[in-house]
Short mmCIF file of C-alpha atoms in Angstrom, two decimals:
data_model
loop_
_atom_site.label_atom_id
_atom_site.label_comp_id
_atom_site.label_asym_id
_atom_site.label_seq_id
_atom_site.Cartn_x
_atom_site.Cartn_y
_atom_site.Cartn_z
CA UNK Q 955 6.16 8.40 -18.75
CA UNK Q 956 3.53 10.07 -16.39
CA UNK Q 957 -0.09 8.85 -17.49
CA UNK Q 958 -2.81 11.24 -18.74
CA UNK Q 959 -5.60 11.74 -16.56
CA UNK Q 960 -7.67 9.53 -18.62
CA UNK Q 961 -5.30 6.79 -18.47
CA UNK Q 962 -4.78 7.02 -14.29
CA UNK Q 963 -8.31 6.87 -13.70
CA UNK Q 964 -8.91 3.40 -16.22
CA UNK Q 965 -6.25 1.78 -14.58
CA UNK Q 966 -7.35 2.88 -11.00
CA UNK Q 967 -10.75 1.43 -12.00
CA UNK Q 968 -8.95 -1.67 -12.92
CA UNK Q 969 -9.77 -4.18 -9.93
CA UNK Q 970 -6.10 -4.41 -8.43
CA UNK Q 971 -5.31 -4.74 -5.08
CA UNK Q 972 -4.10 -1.61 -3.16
CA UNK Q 973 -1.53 -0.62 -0.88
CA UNK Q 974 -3.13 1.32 1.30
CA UNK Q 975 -0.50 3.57 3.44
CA UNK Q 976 -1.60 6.10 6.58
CA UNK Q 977 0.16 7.98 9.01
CA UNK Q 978 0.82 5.80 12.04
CA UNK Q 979 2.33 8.46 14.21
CA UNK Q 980 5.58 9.62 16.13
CA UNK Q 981 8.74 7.34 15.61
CA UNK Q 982 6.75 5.00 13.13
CA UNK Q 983 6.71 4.05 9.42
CA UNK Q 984 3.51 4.26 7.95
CA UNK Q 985 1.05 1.13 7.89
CA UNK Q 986 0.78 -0.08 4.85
CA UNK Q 987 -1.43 -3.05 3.86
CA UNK Q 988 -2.98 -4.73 0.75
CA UNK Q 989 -6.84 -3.85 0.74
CA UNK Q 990 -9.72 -4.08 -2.17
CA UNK Q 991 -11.26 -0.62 -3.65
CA UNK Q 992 -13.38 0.40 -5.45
CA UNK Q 993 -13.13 3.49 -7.88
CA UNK Q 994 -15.11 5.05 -10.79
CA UNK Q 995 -13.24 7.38 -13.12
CA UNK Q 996 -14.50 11.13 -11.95
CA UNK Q 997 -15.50 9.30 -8.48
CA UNK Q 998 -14.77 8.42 -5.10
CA UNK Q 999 -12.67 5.81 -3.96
CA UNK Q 1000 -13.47 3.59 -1.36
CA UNK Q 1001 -12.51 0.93 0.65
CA UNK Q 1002 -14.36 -0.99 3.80
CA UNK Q 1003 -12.55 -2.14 6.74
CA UNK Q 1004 -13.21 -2.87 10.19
CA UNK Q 1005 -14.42 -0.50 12.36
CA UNK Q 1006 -12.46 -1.06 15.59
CA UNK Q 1007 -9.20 -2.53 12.97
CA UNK Q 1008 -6.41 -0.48 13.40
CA UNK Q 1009 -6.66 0.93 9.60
CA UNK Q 1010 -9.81 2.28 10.80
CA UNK Q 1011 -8.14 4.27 13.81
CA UNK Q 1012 -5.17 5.23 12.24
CA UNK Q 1013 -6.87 6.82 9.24
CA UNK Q 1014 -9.66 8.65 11.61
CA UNK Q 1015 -6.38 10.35 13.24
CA UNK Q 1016 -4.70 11.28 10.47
CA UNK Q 1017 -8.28 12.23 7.84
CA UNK Q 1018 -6.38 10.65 5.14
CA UNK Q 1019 -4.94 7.93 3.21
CA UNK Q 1020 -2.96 6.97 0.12
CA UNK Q 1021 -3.48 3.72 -1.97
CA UNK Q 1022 -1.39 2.54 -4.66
CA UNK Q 1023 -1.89 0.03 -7.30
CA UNK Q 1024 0.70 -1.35 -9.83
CA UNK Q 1025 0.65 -3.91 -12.42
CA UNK Q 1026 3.87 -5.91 -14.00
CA UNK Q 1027 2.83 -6.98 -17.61
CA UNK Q 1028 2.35 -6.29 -20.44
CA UNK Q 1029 4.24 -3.09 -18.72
CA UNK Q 1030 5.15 -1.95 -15.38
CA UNK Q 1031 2.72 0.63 -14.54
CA UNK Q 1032 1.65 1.97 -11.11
CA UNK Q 1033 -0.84 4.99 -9.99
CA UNK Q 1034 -0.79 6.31 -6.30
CA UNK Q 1035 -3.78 8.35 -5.25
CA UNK Q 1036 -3.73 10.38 -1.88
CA UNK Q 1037 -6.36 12.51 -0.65
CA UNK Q 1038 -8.78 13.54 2.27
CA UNK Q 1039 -11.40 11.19 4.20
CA UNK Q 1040 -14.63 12.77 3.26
CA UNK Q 1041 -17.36 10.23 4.68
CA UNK Q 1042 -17.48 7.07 6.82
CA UNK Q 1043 -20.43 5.12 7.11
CA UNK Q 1044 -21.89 1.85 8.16
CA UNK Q 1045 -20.99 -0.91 5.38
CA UNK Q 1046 -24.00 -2.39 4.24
CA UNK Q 1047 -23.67 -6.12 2.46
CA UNK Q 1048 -24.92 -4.27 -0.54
CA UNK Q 1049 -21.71 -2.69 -0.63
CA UNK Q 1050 -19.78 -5.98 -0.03
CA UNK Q 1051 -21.55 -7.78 -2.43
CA UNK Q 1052 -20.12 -4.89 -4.68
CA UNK Q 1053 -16.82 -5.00 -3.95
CA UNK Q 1054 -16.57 -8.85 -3.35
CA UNK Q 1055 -17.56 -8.98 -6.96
CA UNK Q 1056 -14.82 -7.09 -8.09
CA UNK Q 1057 -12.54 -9.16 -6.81
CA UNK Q 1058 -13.98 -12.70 -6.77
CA UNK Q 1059 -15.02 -15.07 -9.47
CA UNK Q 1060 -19.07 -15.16 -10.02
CA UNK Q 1061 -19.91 -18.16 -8.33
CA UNK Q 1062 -17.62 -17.29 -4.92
CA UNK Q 1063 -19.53 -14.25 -4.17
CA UNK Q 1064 -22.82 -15.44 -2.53
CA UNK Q 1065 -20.50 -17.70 -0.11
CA UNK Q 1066 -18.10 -15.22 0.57
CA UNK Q 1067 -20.64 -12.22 1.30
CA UNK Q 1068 -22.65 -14.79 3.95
CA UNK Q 1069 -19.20 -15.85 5.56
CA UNK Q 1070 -17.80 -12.05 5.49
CA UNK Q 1071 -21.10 -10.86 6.57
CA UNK Q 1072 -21.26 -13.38 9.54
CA UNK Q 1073 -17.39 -13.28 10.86
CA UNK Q 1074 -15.64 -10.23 10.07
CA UNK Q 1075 -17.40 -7.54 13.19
CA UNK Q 1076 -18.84 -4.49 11.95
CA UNK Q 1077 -17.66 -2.78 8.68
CA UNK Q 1078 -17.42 0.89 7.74
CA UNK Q 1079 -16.90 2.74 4.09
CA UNK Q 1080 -13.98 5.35 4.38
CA UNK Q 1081 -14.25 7.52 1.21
CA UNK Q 1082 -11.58 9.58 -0.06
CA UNK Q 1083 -11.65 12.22 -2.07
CA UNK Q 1084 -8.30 11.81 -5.13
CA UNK Q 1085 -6.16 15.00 -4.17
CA UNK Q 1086 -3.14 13.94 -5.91
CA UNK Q 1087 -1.70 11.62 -7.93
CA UNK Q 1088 1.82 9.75 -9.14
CA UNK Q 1089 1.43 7.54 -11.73
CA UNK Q 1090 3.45 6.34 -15.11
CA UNK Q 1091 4.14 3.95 -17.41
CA UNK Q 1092 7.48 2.35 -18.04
CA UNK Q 1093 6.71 0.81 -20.98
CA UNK Q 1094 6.32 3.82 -22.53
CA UNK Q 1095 9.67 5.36 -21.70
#
């Protein structure tokens, strides 16, 4: 059973890892990877990646992106969200601290953040504006 819109955007705010999907051209499947999020009900979502990664490119090409989440227990539920590209920015570590705490137990953060910070290039923030959704519930069926 399809989720209410209440229900979509709880478990979207839920910190699962994504499948993010974009259009990666002529003659090819999308990419699709696993990526963190971040998402407030009503909000936003968005994710930080590379700036010269290939996510980056791909999704400045095509101005948008899809992510989907799922979970197996206690039921199998999933939500897809797809939508528009409407700002990229410079990361800051203020927004990695945020969404390395999402993910990451307390005491990892701080060590993570400097390491990240330090190793992984220069970040950006895509953020994407929900257009549509697919979600449900087969526990409920």
């Amino acid at each position: 059973m399809a989720l209410t819109r209440e229900e979509r955007e709880t478990f979207l705010a839920e910190p699962h890892i994504a499948a993010l999907a974009v259009d990666a051209g002529a003659g090819r499947a999308p990419l699709t990877v696993p990526i963190w999020y971040q998402y407030e009900p009503g909000g936003e979502v968005w994710i930080m990646t590379g700036l010269n990664s290939r996510k980056n490119e791909l999704i400045g090409r095509a101005g948008r992106f899809s992510l989907m989440v799922d979970r197996l227990e206690p039921t199998i539920r999933y939500v897809s969200v797809e939508g528009p590209v409407v700002e990229t920015a410079a990361a800051t570590e203020e927004a990695l601290r945020e969404m390395s705490a999402r993910y990451l137990p307390a005491e990892k953060v701080d060590g993570y953040v400097a390491f990240a910070w330090a190793n992984h290039g220069e970040q950006v923030i895509l953020r994407m504006r929900p257009e549509r959704w697919v979600s449900t519930d087969l526990g409920s069926v």
